[in-house]
Amino acid sequence: MDEALLRSLTPSVLGILVRRGADFAAAEDAVQEALVEAVRTWPADPPRDPKGWLVTVAWRRFLDATRADTARRRREDLVDEEPPPGPAPAVDDTLQLYFLCAHPSLTPSSAVALTLRAVGGLTTRQIAQAYLVPEATMAQRISRAKRTVSGARFERPGDVATVLRILYLVFNEGYSGDVDLAAEAIRLTRQLAARVDHPEVAGLLALMLIHHARRATRTAPDGSLVPLAEQDRGRWDTRAIAEGVRILQGALARDRLGEFQAQAAIAALHADAPTAEQTDWVQIVEWYDELVLLTDSPVVRLNRAVAVGEADGPRAGLAALAALDDALPRYSAVAAYLHERDGDVVAAARLYAEAARKAPDLAERDHLTRQAARLNSAHRSR
């Protein structure tokens, strides 16, 4: 069973059902049922036209469901509109679905969560991790969003800012998580940049391109993480970096700074350094200061503490870190790194072990565990 194929077809099938009159919540349920049926039957009897098969089955599931609710008689008129057999039209509705999910009746956070779940293909757990909230809280948020838009006509698209936030989170999950959606997020952001002339759209595209340029070097052949300072910069995609920097420069020239442009500027400074030791940390701290003003995000402040530690020394980094909540994700890992830089090997080893226990995925946990073991071994050998 080709799960990647199913994932890539889902937005198009969902878009076809919505255009034919299905409300979003019912359409999503119908598509999910069709996907389950595909997983069950395709291995033994694969269809010649997978997309057409999914559209037909999902539409029938939708009709079955709507006949059973209070709007059955009104919905029965849609029976005659069942898609005819044969290949389905090759229309890419994904970006349009992102806008439709950013429905005006939803708060931006609910719209993002709903779209990530229904169109982006992320699990509730992954979305909860991105928002730094418990999985149960995120499940309730998504359920409320579905109820809010249930029965609504998706005729008023949402705003660009919400769609940008969705694309950013999809890219982050695809870039560092266990669902490969990074290339898809870049593709959709390119489409958005072609339609919308806005510096933050350009900033997000630049950020994605620069980060994606070093993706091949982020893990070793055995799957273990490779920190930025240890990556083989000769393997970075210089063409993608150059494109990202060019797009970023055009956006910054418009003097309408936003958080994605600031993040892209930080990524560009990392990409521009021939070696880790030659990184311009002073400029990076200045860009983090801009980001703090734009977002007041605790995660931004956490990353800024690392940059301060590199620019002004580990004691300054630890002082910046002390002002933050130690319950923040990766707080212990940052504290461990700064304590190691400051020469406190015992505290660093303890903090690396603590960070490993809190790590969100296996690769990060293994990396932090190895860091703790390395320092413990060095301490014992003294």
Short mmCIF file of C-alpha atoms in Angstrom, two decimals, residues 6 12 21 27 38 51-52 74 77 84 116 162-163 193 195 200 223 246 265 271 289 311 329 352 365 377:
data_model
loop_
_atom_site.label_atom_id
_atom_site.label_comp_id
_atom_site.label_asym_id
_atom_site.label_seq_id
_atom_site.Cartn_x
_atom_site.Cartn_y
_atom_site.Cartn_z
CA LEU A 6 -2.96 8.26 -0.50
CA SER A 12 -7.71 16.92 -4.15
CA GLY A 21 -21.72 20.81 -1.95
CA ALA A 27 -16.45 15.75 3.56
CA ALA A 38 -8.51 1.85 0.22
CA LYS A 51 -8.03 9.31 -7.48
CA GLY A 52 -11.28 8.53 -9.30
CA ARG A 74 -32.50 18.46 1.15
CA ASP A 77 -30.97 16.09 -4.55
CA PRO A 84 -19.29 9.86 -13.45
CA LEU A 116 -3.12 20.64 9.68
CA THR A 162 -3.39 32.19 8.80
CA VAL A 163 -2.44 30.26 5.67
CA ALA A 193 4.04 33.68 -3.67
CA ARG A 195 -0.55 34.75 -6.32
CA GLU A 200 5.99 37.83 4.49
CA GLY A 223 19.69 8.12 11.25
CA ARG A 246 17.73 36.54 -3.29
CA ALA A 265 17.63 36.38 7.91
CA ALA A 271 24.11 29.47 5.62
CA ASP A 289 15.90 40.86 19.22
CA ALA A 311 28.08 35.95 20.89
CA PRO A 329 10.43 22.22 25.36
CA TYR A 352 21.41 16.31 28.82
CA ARG A 365 16.41 11.35 22.52
CA SER A 377 32.71 9.29 30.43
#
